[in-house]
mmCIF file of C-alpha atoms and ligand atoms in Angstrom:
data_model
loop_
_atom_site.group_PDB
_atom_site.id
_atom_site.type_symbol
_atom_site.label_atom_id
_atom_site.label_comp_id
_atom_site.label_asym_id
_atom_site.label_seq_id
_atom_site.Cartn_x
_atom_site.Cartn_y
_atom_site.Cartn_z
ATOM 1 C CA MET A 1 12.677 132.463 134.607
ATOM 2 C CA PRO A 2 13.945 135.395 136.746
ATOM 3 C CA LYS A 3 14.508 138.656 134.914
ATOM 4 C CA TYR A 4 17.795 140.456 135.465
ATOM 5 C CA GLU A 5 18.929 143.996 134.697
ATOM 6 C CA PHE A 6 21.872 142.648 132.689
ATOM 7 C CA ALA A 7 22.613 139.352 130.949
ATOM 8 C CA VAL A 8 26.252 138.970 129.953
ATOM 9 C CA ILE A 9 26.452 136.313 127.254
ATOM 10 C CA GLY A 10 29.861 134.641 127.147
ATOM 11 C CA ALA A 11 32.036 133.664 130.124
ATOM 12 C CA GLY A 12 35.425 134.205 128.537
ATOM 13 C CA VAL A 13 37.792 136.690 130.122
ATOM 14 C CA PHE A 14 35.798 139.707 128.877
ATOM 15 C CA GLY A 15 32.328 138.493 129.919
ATOM 16 C CA ALA A 16 33.489 137.080 133.260
ATOM 17 C CA TRP A 17 35.060 140.381 134.347
ATOM 18 C CA ILE A 18 32.190 142.521 132.973
ATOM 19 C CA ALA A 19 29.608 140.462 134.869
ATOM 20 C CA ARG A 20 31.720 140.585 138.038
ATOM 21 C CA ALA A 21 32.157 144.360 137.769
ATOM 22 C CA LEU A 22 28.401 144.870 137.302
ATOM 23 C CA HIS A 23 27.699 142.594 140.256
ATOM 24 C CA LEU A 24 30.193 144.480 142.455
ATOM 25 C CA ARG A 25 28.424 147.721 141.508
ATOM 26 C CA GLY A 26 25.250 146.264 143.011
ATOM 27 C CA ARG A 27 23.496 145.592 139.696
ATOM 28 C CA SER A 28 21.440 142.457 139.045
ATOM 29 C CA VAL A 29 23.318 140.390 136.493
ATOM 30 C CA VAL A 30 23.426 136.878 135.104
ATOM 31 C CA LEU A 31 26.449 135.493 133.279
ATOM 32 C CA VAL A 32 25.641 132.887 130.627
ATOM 33 C CA ASP A 33 27.884 130.535 128.665
ATOM 34 C CA GLN A 34 26.999 127.815 126.198
ATOM 35 C CA TYR A 35 29.968 125.537 127.007
ATOM 36 C CA GLY A 36 30.975 126.840 130.457
ATOM 37 C CA PRO A 37 33.579 129.384 131.682
ATOM 38 C CA GLY A 38 37.044 129.133 130.118
ATOM 39 C CA ASN A 39 35.991 126.174 127.941
ATOM 40 C CA SER A 40 38.397 124.546 125.483
ATOM 41 C CA ARG A 41 36.829 126.225 122.447
ATOM 42 C CA ALA A 42 36.979 129.723 123.943
ATOM 43 C CA SER A 43 39.874 132.075 123.196
ATOM 44 C CA SER A 44 40.361 132.368 126.954
ATOM 45 C CA GLY A 45 40.530 128.573 127.328
ATOM 46 C CA GLY A 46 44.310 128.192 126.794
ATOM 47 C CA GLU A 47 46.808 127.384 129.521
ATOM 48 C CA THR A 48 48.684 130.714 129.769
ATOM 49 C CA ARG A 49 48.622 134.272 128.430
ATOM 50 C CA ILE A 50 51.158 137.101 128.639
ATOM 51 C CA LEU A 51 50.501 140.358 130.463
ATOM 52 C CA ARG A 52 52.885 143.004 129.104
ATOM 53 C CA MET A 53 52.767 146.765 129.074
ATOM 54 C CA GLY A 54 54.443 147.339 125.686
ATOM 55 C CA TYR A 55 52.125 148.475 122.904
ATOM 56 C CA GLY A 56 54.166 150.720 120.647
ATOM 57 C CA ALA A 57 52.496 154.130 120.460
ATOM 58 C CA LYS A 58 49.081 152.803 121.593
ATOM 59 C CA GLU A 59 49.310 154.369 125.020
ATOM 60 C CA ILE A 60 45.774 153.508 126.112
ATOM 61 C CA TYR A 61 46.660 149.781 126.076
ATOM 62 C CA THR A 62 49.885 150.408 128.021
ATOM 63 C CA ARG A 63 47.918 152.225 130.705
ATOM 64 C CA TRP A 64 45.254 149.488 130.726
ATOM 65 C CA SER A 65 47.929 146.803 131.126
ATOM 66 C CA TRP A 66 49.424 148.571 134.114
ATOM 67 C CA ARG A 67 46.005 148.940 135.730
ATOM 68 C CA ALA A 68 45.128 145.306 134.887
ATOM 69 C CA LEU A 69 48.359 144.149 136.512
ATOM 70 C CA GLN A 70 47.360 145.814 139.793
ATOM 71 C CA LEU A 71 43.801 144.390 139.576
ATOM 72 C CA TYR A 72 45.019 140.867 138.820
ATOM 73 C CA ARG A 73 47.565 140.989 141.643
ATOM 74 C CA GLU A 74 44.892 142.148 144.079
ATOM 75 C CA PHE A 75 42.280 139.599 143.008
ATOM 76 C CA TYR A 76 44.641 136.619 142.870
ATOM 77 C CA ALA A 77 46.302 137.516 146.188
ATOM 78 C CA ASP A 78 42.916 136.790 147.766
ATOM 79 C CA THR A 79 42.012 133.767 145.645
ATOM 80 C CA ASP A 80 44.989 131.894 144.139
ATOM 81 C CA PRO A 81 48.376 133.648 143.842
ATOM 82 C CA THR A 82 49.675 130.965 141.439
ATOM 83 C CA LEU A 83 47.380 132.364 138.721
ATOM 84 C CA ILE A 84 49.753 135.277 138.064
ATOM 85 C CA GLN A 85 53.487 134.655 137.818
ATOM 86 C CA THR A 86 55.859 137.560 137.412
ATOM 87 C CA THR A 87 58.297 136.445 134.743
ATOM 88 C CA GLY A 88 59.255 139.707 133.046
ATOM 89 C CA ILE A 89 59.339 139.850 129.262
ATOM 90 C CA VAL A 90 62.076 140.313 126.669
ATOM 91 C CA TRP A 91 61.054 141.908 123.346
ATOM 92 C CA LEU A 92 63.523 141.412 120.534
ATOM 93 C CA TRP A 93 63.840 144.137 117.909
ATOM 94 C CA GLN A 94 65.849 144.778 114.778
ATOM 95 C CA PRO A 95 67.727 148.103 114.424
ATOM 96 C CA GLY A 96 65.378 151.073 114.059
ATOM 97 C CA GLU A 97 62.139 149.081 114.401
ATOM 98 C CA GLN A 98 59.518 151.764 114.931
ATOM 99 C CA THR A 99 57.196 149.837 117.260
ATOM 100 C CA GLY A 100 60.121 149.149 119.583
ATOM 101 C CA LEU A 101 61.186 152.801 119.587
ATOM 102 C CA ASP A 102 57.578 153.898 120.189
ATOM 103 C CA THR A 103 57.280 151.410 123.051
ATOM 104 C CA VAL A 104 60.291 152.906 124.825
ATOM 105 C CA ARG A 105 58.852 156.411 124.411
ATOM 106 C CA THR A 106 55.453 155.332 125.747
ATOM 107 C CA PHE A 107 57.119 153.642 128.720
ATOM 108 C CA GLU A 108 58.920 156.884 129.499
ATOM 109 C CA ASN A 109 55.656 158.895 129.244
ATOM 110 C CA CYS A 110 53.780 156.437 131.448
ATOM 111 C CA ALA A 111 56.609 155.733 133.929
ATOM 112 C CA ILE A 112 56.562 151.998 133.183
ATOM 113 C CA PRO A 113 59.652 150.233 134.595
ATOM 114 C CA HIS A 114 61.810 148.975 131.719
ATOM 115 C CA GLY A 115 65.321 148.552 130.423
ATOM 116 C CA VAL A 116 66.873 148.597 126.961
ATOM 117 C CA LEU A 117 69.516 145.934 126.266
ATOM 118 C CA ASN A 118 71.952 145.491 123.400
ATOM 119 C CA ALA A 119 72.795 141.988 122.168
ATOM 120 C CA SER A 120 75.724 141.469 124.524
ATOM 121 C CA GLU A 121 73.780 142.729 127.549
ATOM 122 C CA LEU A 122 70.991 140.344 126.569
ATOM 123 C CA ALA A 123 73.454 137.449 126.295
ATOM 124 C CA GLU A 124 74.890 138.273 129.691
ATOM 125 C CA ARG A 125 71.487 138.390 131.340
ATOM 126 C CA PHE A 126 69.639 135.672 129.423
ATOM 127 C CA GLY A 127 72.158 133.355 127.792
ATOM 128 C CA GLN A 128 69.354 131.125 126.462
ATOM 129 C CA PHE A 129 68.720 133.548 123.546
ATOM 130 C CA HIS A 130 70.912 133.425 120.437
ATOM 131 C CA VAL A 131 70.507 136.652 118.467
ATOM 132 C CA SER A 132 72.390 138.589 115.810
ATOM 133 C CA PRO A 133 74.813 141.268 117.142
ATOM 134 C CA ASP A 134 72.578 144.144 115.962
ATOM 135 C CA THR A 135 69.466 142.876 117.769
ATOM 136 C CA TRP A 136 68.290 144.992 120.688
ATOM 137 C CA ALA A 137 65.727 144.225 123.364
ATOM 138 C CA ILE A 138 63.254 145.858 125.715
ATOM 139 C CA TRP A 139 63.060 144.321 129.168
ATOM 140 C CA GLU A 140 59.842 144.714 131.172
ATOM 141 C CA PRO A 141 60.445 143.349 134.667
ATOM 142 C CA ASP A 142 56.786 143.496 135.755
ATOM 143 C CA ALA A 143 55.338 141.521 132.859
ATOM 144 C CA ALA A 144 53.664 138.288 133.887
ATOM 145 C CA ALA A 145 52.264 134.986 132.731
ATOM 146 C CA LEU A 146 48.587 134.561 133.579
ATOM 147 C CA LEU A 147 47.044 131.127 133.981
ATOM 148 C CA ALA A 148 44.215 131.714 131.506
ATOM 149 C CA ARG A 149 41.571 128.988 131.732
ATOM 150 C CA ARG A 150 41.950 128.579 135.479
ATOM 151 C CA GLY A 151 41.932 132.353 135.911
ATOM 152 C CA VAL A 152 38.559 132.788 134.182
ATOM 153 C CA GLN A 153 37.098 129.897 136.131
ATOM 154 C CA THR A 154 38.305 131.463 139.382
ATOM 155 C CA VAL A 155 36.724 134.837 138.543
ATOM 156 C CA VAL A 156 33.394 133.143 137.831
ATOM 157 C CA ARG A 157 33.561 130.854 140.866
ATOM 158 C CA GLU A 158 34.422 133.693 143.256
ATOM 159 C CA SER A 159 31.694 135.908 141.799
ATOM 160 C CA ILE A 160 29.115 133.140 142.192
ATOM 161 C CA LYS A 161 30.242 132.736 145.817
ATOM 162 C CA GLN A 162 29.612 136.464 146.231
ATOM 163 C CA GLY A 163 26.061 136.083 144.901
ATOM 164 C CA MET A 164 26.344 136.600 141.116
ATOM 165 C CA ALA A 165 24.084 134.378 138.980
ATOM 166 C CA PHE A 166 25.534 132.044 136.353
ATOM 167 C CA GLN A 167 23.744 129.824 133.837
ATOM 168 C CA GLN A 168 25.145 127.336 131.383
ATOM 169 C CA GLY A 169 23.147 127.900 128.192
ATOM 170 C CA THR A 170 22.621 130.468 125.480
ATOM 171 C CA SER A 171 19.911 132.758 126.780
ATOM 172 C CA ALA A 172 18.477 134.525 129.828
ATOM 173 C CA GLU A 173 15.847 137.181 130.345
ATOM 174 C CA ALA A 174 17.182 140.662 131.050
ATOM 175 C CA ASP A 175 16.648 144.342 130.275
ATOM 176 C CA VAL A 176 20.093 144.766 128.707
ATOM 177 C CA TYR A 177 22.213 142.144 126.908
ATOM 178 C CA VAL A 178 25.998 142.301 126.668
ATOM 179 C CA TYR A 179 27.332 139.919 124.037
ATOM 180 C CA ALA A 180 30.941 139.134 124.982
ATOM 181 C CA CYS A 181 31.119 136.144 122.688
ATOM 182 C CA GLY A 182 34.690 136.364 121.387
ATOM 183 C CA PRO A 183 35.074 134.528 118.059
ATOM 184 C CA TRP A 184 31.350 133.688 117.996
ATOM 185 C CA LEU A 185 30.330 137.341 117.550
ATOM 186 C CA PRO A 186 30.424 137.252 113.720
ATOM 187 C CA LYS A 187 28.240 134.101 113.760
ATOM 188 C CA LEU A 188 25.716 135.757 116.073
ATOM 189 C CA PHE A 189 25.661 139.110 114.260
ATOM 190 C CA PRO A 190 26.685 138.221 110.695
ATOM 191 C CA GLU A 191 25.295 141.337 109.034
ATOM 192 C CA LEU A 192 27.217 143.629 111.343
ATOM 193 C CA LEU A 193 30.355 141.686 112.105
ATOM 194 C CA ALA A 194 31.108 139.048 109.444
ATOM 195 C CA ASP A 195 33.544 141.454 107.781
ATOM 196 C CA ARG A 196 34.753 143.164 110.934
ATOM 197 C CA ILE A 197 35.772 140.302 113.242
ATOM 198 C CA HIS A 198 37.766 137.579 111.578
ATOM 199 C CA PRO A 199 38.519 134.428 113.664
ATOM 200 C CA THR A 200 41.785 132.710 112.668
ATOM 201 C CA ARG A 201 43.366 129.416 113.685
ATOM 202 C CA GLN A 202 46.423 129.712 115.957
ATOM 203 C CA ASP A 203 48.710 126.832 116.986
ATOM 204 C CA VAL A 204 50.583 126.765 120.283
ATOM 205 C CA LEU A 205 53.286 124.169 120.994
ATOM 206 C CA TYR A 206 54.890 122.949 124.217
ATOM 207 C CA PHE A 207 58.396 121.458 124.131
ATOM 208 C CA GLY A 208 60.162 119.428 126.822
ATOM 209 C CA THR A 209 63.191 121.026 128.524
ATOM 210 C CA PRO A 210 66.263 119.054 129.633
ATOM 211 C CA SER A 211 65.950 117.035 132.839
ATOM 212 C CA GLY A 212 66.791 119.017 135.978
ATOM 213 C CA ASP A 213 67.573 122.208 134.001
ATOM 214 C CA ALA A 214 66.003 125.282 135.662
ATOM 215 C CA SER A 215 67.110 127.710 132.958
ATOM 216 C CA TRP A 216 63.837 127.411 130.993
ATOM 217 C CA ARG A 217 61.589 128.218 133.946
ATOM 218 C CA PRO A 218 61.037 131.497 135.791
ATOM 219 C CA PRO A 219 62.925 133.258 137.293
ATOM 220 C CA ALA A 220 65.778 132.280 134.931
ATOM 221 C CA MET A 221 63.632 132.409 131.770
ATOM 222 C CA PRO A 222 61.222 135.292 131.014
ATOM 223 C CA CYS A 223 58.351 135.506 128.531
ATOM 224 C CA TRP A 224 59.561 136.746 125.146
ATOM 225 C CA ILE A 225 58.330 138.208 121.876
ATOM 226 C CA ASP A 226 60.355 138.076 118.690
ATOM 227 C CA SER A 227 58.609 140.748 116.644
ATOM 228 C CA ALA A 228 60.407 140.263 113.332
ATOM 229 C CA ALA A 229 59.935 136.468 113.384
ATOM 230 C CA GLY A 230 56.266 136.686 114.501
ATOM 231 C CA VAL A 231 56.895 134.155 117.275
ATOM 232 C CA TYR A 232 56.521 134.514 121.040
ATOM 233 C CA GLY A 233 56.649 132.270 124.056
ATOM 234 C CA ILE A 234 56.267 131.600 127.729
ATOM 235 C CA PRO A 235 58.742 129.757 129.945
ATOM 236 C CA ASP A 236 57.921 126.400 131.477
ATOM 237 C CA ILE A 237 55.075 127.205 133.892
ATOM 238 C CA GLU A 238 53.615 124.434 136.054
ATOM 239 C CA ASN A 239 55.817 121.879 134.256
ATOM 240 C CA ARG A 240 53.755 122.038 131.076
ATOM 241 C CA GLY A 241 56.778 122.671 128.838
ATOM 242 C CA PHE A 242 58.430 125.565 127.007
ATOM 243 C CA LYS A 243 55.660 127.319 125.072
ATOM 244 C CA VAL A 244 56.217 128.530 121.513
ATOM 245 C CA ALA A 245 53.370 130.301 119.687
ATOM 246 C CA LEU A 246 53.188 131.327 116.041
ATOM 247 C CA ASP A 247 51.696 134.800 115.959
ATOM 248 C CA LYS A 248 50.893 135.130 112.254
ATOM 249 C CA HIS A 249 47.179 134.951 111.542
ATOM 250 C CA GLY A 250 46.196 131.441 110.401
ATOM 251 C CA PRO A 251 43.274 130.386 108.197
ATOM 252 C CA ALA A 252 39.684 131.502 108.951
ATOM 253 C CA ILE A 253 37.818 129.120 111.271
ATOM 254 C CA ASP A 254 34.507 128.355 112.963
ATOM 255 C CA PRO A 255 35.085 128.106 116.751
ATOM 256 C CA ASP A 256 32.369 125.451 117.206
ATOM 257 C CA THR A 257 33.713 122.969 114.689
ATOM 258 C CA LEU A 258 37.464 123.735 114.429
ATOM 259 C CA SER A 259 39.535 120.577 115.034
ATOM 260 C CA ARG A 260 41.907 121.196 117.915
ATOM 261 C CA GLU A 261 44.549 118.786 116.568
ATOM 262 C CA VAL A 262 47.920 120.512 116.247
ATOM 263 C CA SER A 263 49.311 120.535 112.700
ATOM 264 C CA ASN A 264 52.633 118.859 111.844
ATOM 265 C CA GLU A 265 53.495 121.983 109.892
ATOM 266 C CA ALA A 266 53.201 124.136 113.030
ATOM 267 C CA VAL A 267 55.410 121.751 115.015
ATOM 268 C CA ALA A 268 58.018 121.859 112.225
ATOM 269 C CA GLN A 269 57.925 125.670 112.076
ATOM 270 C CA ALA A 270 58.322 125.968 115.844
ATOM 271 C CA ARG A 271 61.211 123.503 115.808
ATOM 272 C CA GLU A 272 62.955 125.417 113.043
ATOM 273 C CA TYR A 273 62.569 128.572 115.120
ATOM 274 C CA LEU A 274 63.919 126.898 118.284
ATOM 275 C CA ALA A 275 67.008 125.771 116.387
ATOM 276 C CA LEU A 276 67.665 129.374 115.398
ATOM 277 C CA ARG A 277 66.834 131.266 118.604
ATOM 278 C CA PHE A 278 67.218 128.684 121.388
ATOM 279 C CA PRO A 279 69.664 126.139 119.939
ATOM 280 C CA ALA A 280 69.866 124.235 123.237
ATOM 281 C CA LEU A 281 66.237 123.197 122.587
ATOM 282 C CA ARG A 282 66.818 122.215 118.945
ATOM 283 C CA ASP A 283 65.950 118.570 119.612
ATOM 284 C CA ALA A 284 63.533 119.126 122.479
ATOM 285 C CA PRO A 285 60.641 116.653 122.345
ATOM 286 C CA PHE A 286 57.226 118.029 121.374
ATOM 287 C CA LEU A 287 55.026 117.419 124.444
ATOM 288 C CA GLN A 288 51.600 118.776 123.566
ATOM 289 C CA GLY A 289 49.792 121.544 121.769
ATOM 290 C CA GLU A 290 46.738 123.770 121.788
ATOM 291 C CA VAL A 291 44.768 125.069 118.844
ATOM 292 C CA CYS A 292 42.995 128.290 119.671
ATOM 293 C CA GLN A 293 41.722 131.250 117.662
ATOM 294 C CA TYR A 294 42.231 134.968 117.490
ATOM 295 C CA GLU A 295 39.144 137.097 116.772
ATOM 296 C CA ASN A 296 40.816 139.846 114.782
ATOM 297 C CA THR A 297 39.617 143.318 114.017
ATOM 298 C CA PHE A 298 41.408 145.022 111.120
ATOM 299 C CA ASN A 299 43.843 146.887 113.394
ATOM 300 C CA GLY A 300 43.593 144.963 116.662
ATOM 301 C CA ASP A 301 41.489 147.549 118.508
ATOM 302 C CA TYR A 302 38.692 146.042 120.572
ATOM 303 C CA LEU A 303 34.996 146.430 119.847
ATOM 304 C CA ILE A 304 32.971 147.994 122.688
ATOM 305 C CA ASP A 305 29.749 149.514 121.406
ATOM 306 C CA ARG A 306 25.992 149.447 121.474
ATOM 307 C CA HIS A 307 24.241 147.568 118.665
ATOM 308 C CA PRO A 308 23.265 150.255 116.111
ATOM 309 C CA GLU A 309 19.661 149.032 115.829
ATOM 310 C CA ARG A 310 19.006 147.420 119.194
ATOM 311 C CA GLU A 311 19.094 149.915 122.053
ATOM 312 C CA ASN A 312 19.457 147.253 124.764
ATOM 313 C CA VAL A 313 22.228 145.192 123.116
ATOM 314 C CA TRP A 314 25.970 145.761 123.596
ATOM 315 C CA LEU A 315 28.818 144.096 121.733
ATOM 316 C CA VAL A 316 32.206 143.527 123.369
ATOM 317 C CA GLY A 317 34.993 141.575 121.682
ATOM 318 C CA GLY A 318 37.656 141.694 118.988
ATOM 319 C CA GLY A 319 40.392 140.591 121.427
ATOM 320 C CA SER A 320 42.653 140.152 118.365
ATOM 321 C CA GLY A 321 45.236 137.938 120.065
ATOM 322 C CA HIS A 322 45.999 140.387 122.872
ATOM 323 C CA GLY A 323 42.839 140.834 124.944
ATOM 324 C CA TYR A 324 43.297 138.450 127.849
ATOM 325 C CA LYS A 325 45.527 140.724 129.916
ATOM 326 C CA HIS A 326 42.952 143.537 129.849
ATOM 327 C CA GLY A 327 40.015 141.471 131.197
ATOM 328 C CA PRO A 328 39.651 143.241 134.586
ATOM 329 C CA VAL A 329 39.984 146.702 133.004
ATOM 330 C CA ILE A 330 37.422 145.909 130.309
ATOM 331 C CA GLY A 331 35.171 144.749 133.145
ATOM 332 C CA GLU A 332 35.417 148.124 134.909
ATOM 333 C CA TYR A 333 35.237 150.106 131.675
ATOM 334 C CA VAL A 334 32.105 148.410 130.345
ATOM 335 C CA ALA A 335 30.393 148.295 133.750
ATOM 336 C CA ASP A 336 30.981 152.054 134.163
ATOM 337 C CA ALA A 337 29.623 152.745 130.688
ATOM 338 C CA LEU A 338 26.534 150.629 131.364
ATOM 339 C CA SER A 339 25.952 151.855 134.919
ATOM 340 C CA ASN A 340 26.917 155.520 134.706
ATOM 341 C CA GLY A 341 26.946 156.277 130.991
ATOM 342 C CA THR A 342 30.726 156.914 131.008
ATOM 343 C CA ALA A 343 31.917 157.746 127.488
ATOM 344 C CA ILE A 344 33.682 155.047 125.482
ATOM 345 C CA ASP A 345 36.803 155.915 123.498
ATOM 346 C CA PRO A 346 35.876 156.158 119.792
ATOM 347 C CA ILE A 347 38.671 153.704 118.851
ATOM 348 C CA PHE A 348 36.435 150.934 120.245
ATOM 349 C CA SER A 349 33.347 151.906 118.237
ATOM 350 C CA LEU A 350 31.784 149.832 115.501
ATOM 351 C CA ALA A 351 32.135 152.819 113.188
ATOM 352 C CA ALA A 352 35.929 152.718 113.643
ATOM 353 C CA LYS A 353 36.102 149.082 112.525
ATOM 354 C CA ALA A 354 37.108 148.855 108.894
ATOM 355 C CA ARG A 355 36.691 145.592 107.011
ATOM 356 C CA TYR A 356 39.302 142.964 108.005
ATOM 357 C CA ASP A 357 41.696 142.613 105.111
ATOM 358 C CA SER A 358 42.429 138.933 104.519
ATOM 359 C CA GLY A 359 45.952 139.980 103.554
ATOM 360 C CA THR A 360 46.556 140.865 107.213
ATOM 361 C CA ARG A 361 48.725 138.122 108.553
ATOM 362 C CA LYS A 362 50.805 139.848 111.119
ATOM 363 C CA SER A 363 50.411 140.387 114.797
ATOM 364 C CA THR A 364 48.334 143.275 116.074
ATOM 365 C CA ILE A 365 50.717 144.172 118.876
HETATM 366 C C1 FAD B 401 46.922 131.221 121.034
HETATM 367 C C2 FAD B 401 46.502 132.494 121.690
HETATM 368 C C3 FAD B 401 47.415 133.224 122.405
HETATM 369 C C4 FAD B 401 47.042 134.423 123.007
HETATM 370 N N1 FAD B 401 47.966 135.088 123.749
HETATM 371 C C5 FAD B 401 47.589 136.173 124.448
HETATM 372 C C6 FAD B 401 48.506 136.783 125.340
HETATM 373 O O1 FAD B 401 49.640 136.321 125.488
HETATM 374 N N2 FAD B 401 48.097 137.865 126.046
HETATM 375 C C7 FAD B 401 46.840 138.365 125.931
HETATM 376 O O2 FAD B 401 46.544 139.342 126.598
HETATM 377 N N3 FAD B 401 45.938 137.801 125.080
HETATM 378 C C8 FAD B 401 46.286 136.722 124.359
HETATM 379 N N4 FAD B 401 45.392 136.101 123.523
HETATM 380 C C9 FAD B 401 44.086 136.716 123.289
HETATM 381 C C10 FAD B 401 43.062 136.426 124.358
HETATM 382 O O3 FAD B 401 43.135 135.080 124.762
HETATM 383 C C11 FAD B 401 41.676 136.792 123.825
HETATM 384 O O4 FAD B 401 41.696 138.127 123.328
HETATM 385 C C12 FAD B 401 40.618 136.704 124.933
HETATM 386 O O5 FAD B 401 40.708 135.469 125.595
HETATM 387 C C13 FAD B 401 39.235 136.891 124.325
HETATM 388 O O6 FAD B 401 38.284 136.691 125.349
HETATM 389 P P1 FAD B 401 36.727 136.802 125.062
HETATM 390 O O7 FAD B 401 36.077 136.761 126.390
HETATM 391 O O8 FAD B 401 36.436 137.934 124.149
HETATM 392 O O9 FAD B 401 36.369 135.489 124.190
HETATM 393 P P2 FAD B 401 36.272 133.946 124.599
HETATM 394 O O10 FAD B 401 37.278 133.592 125.598
HETATM 395 O O11 FAD B 401 36.257 133.155 123.334
HETATM 396 O O12 FAD B 401 34.876 133.814 125.301
HETATM 397 C C14 FAD B 401 33.669 133.866 124.582
HETATM 398 C C15 FAD B 401 32.683 132.968 125.310
HETATM 399 O O13 FAD B 401 31.397 133.164 124.748
HETATM 400 C C16 FAD B 401 30.700 131.943 124.791
HETATM 401 N N5 FAD B 401 29.607 132.045 123.826
HETATM 402 C C17 FAD B 401 29.723 132.314 122.502
HETATM 403 N N6 FAD B 401 28.495 132.362 121.932
HETATM 404 C C18 FAD B 401 27.590 132.130 122.925
HETATM 405 C C19 FAD B 401 26.177 132.050 122.974
HETATM 406 N N7 FAD B 401 25.420 132.236 121.881
HETATM 407 N N8 FAD B 401 25.587 131.789 124.158
HETATM 408 C C20 FAD B 401 26.340 131.570 125.280
HETATM 409 N N9 FAD B 401 27.687 131.636 125.286
HETATM 410 C C21 FAD B 401 28.310 131.912 124.122
HETATM 411 C C22 FAD B 401 31.763 130.922 124.448
HETATM 412 O O14 FAD B 401 31.411 129.614 124.869
HETATM 413 C C23 FAD B 401 32.987 131.474 125.169
HETATM 414 O O15 FAD B 401 33.149 130.900 126.436
HETATM 415 C C24 FAD B 401 45.722 134.897 122.884
HETATM 416 C C25 FAD B 401 44.794 134.162 122.150
HETATM 417 C C26 FAD B 401 45.161 132.959 121.576
HETATM 418 C C27 FAD B 401 44.149 132.164 120.826
#
């Protein structure tokens, strides 16, 4: 078996971009995945993910999103431009909601294009939403929907074409191992991570839009997040249907054995929400669903650190329901740390990861 400098274990969005970045820096690297890149059990295996800049006061993620947007646009322009679709995003907020106010301030600091809309401006621009008169919204015109599974597969395929090694399996021989195993990390490193990364079940539902009606597709319909309700969605992309996702953390799961059958309860909850927020879709037929998992840290910050007892082992994960968008930036960040010893922000350290509190049921964004 050939020996590499680096083995990146896990070809989800994190591992795929880390391996690519190491390869582009001229390092010898093999990417390994047990079920294959962007597989249906992986957190990156869903149809679509949102790329937004808004992160409240967490400016580092805003800056990473902006950088990731440029990297995705560049990479997909050369490979498959359909894998990133600029939809914009509408964030709904209640009066005085701190995360919304912080987001606006961070956007101003970071010069991120945005607008602030009151309820009547929202109704004028996007009549699909029905909101209370005191609701306000942040509009991010550059936000995008990313085609998730196909995106990861494209990164791996292009990197292989450019000479990077890939193996389907669970091991390879290398000097340094990077475990980018998403929700599997606590199974692989139970003593370290069982309490610090908590995989939860998440249901995603797709509803059928009326025949011939373009108002639920981009450019008429943006992505949206309804913070107070804990629900978000993506317009009808590639005719899959209008996506509604329940953002509250579900029950704890095992990613190998979790049944991917959508629950009736989730469909009912999504339908109840549609009736409230998008009444025109009240009776929309349920088309299909996805059951995925978040791999939550206690506060949603990622884990990027060396194993405390194994000098040549790195741990990268804790995507916490928001990591997909940052894949290309995590790739650069980790490759620079591994290649040049660039310092890693302490928020990503193992030491900064408190125990996940099972009472945490809200979104990390
Ligand atoms: C429903 C849902 C909606 C989301 N929405 C968004 C969104 O809108 N925007 C956003 O930015 N993020 C979003 N996320 C989060 C994002 O998808 C994840 O943070 C991200 O995909 C995590 O990627 P990862 O590479 O860490 O893990 P994964 O994609 O799970 O990849 C881990 C890989 O490791 C492999 N593996 C595990 N163990 C081994 C082993 N021992 N040997 C070999 N291979 C192994 C697995 O097979 C898998 O392919 C969402 C997540 C879900 C579930």
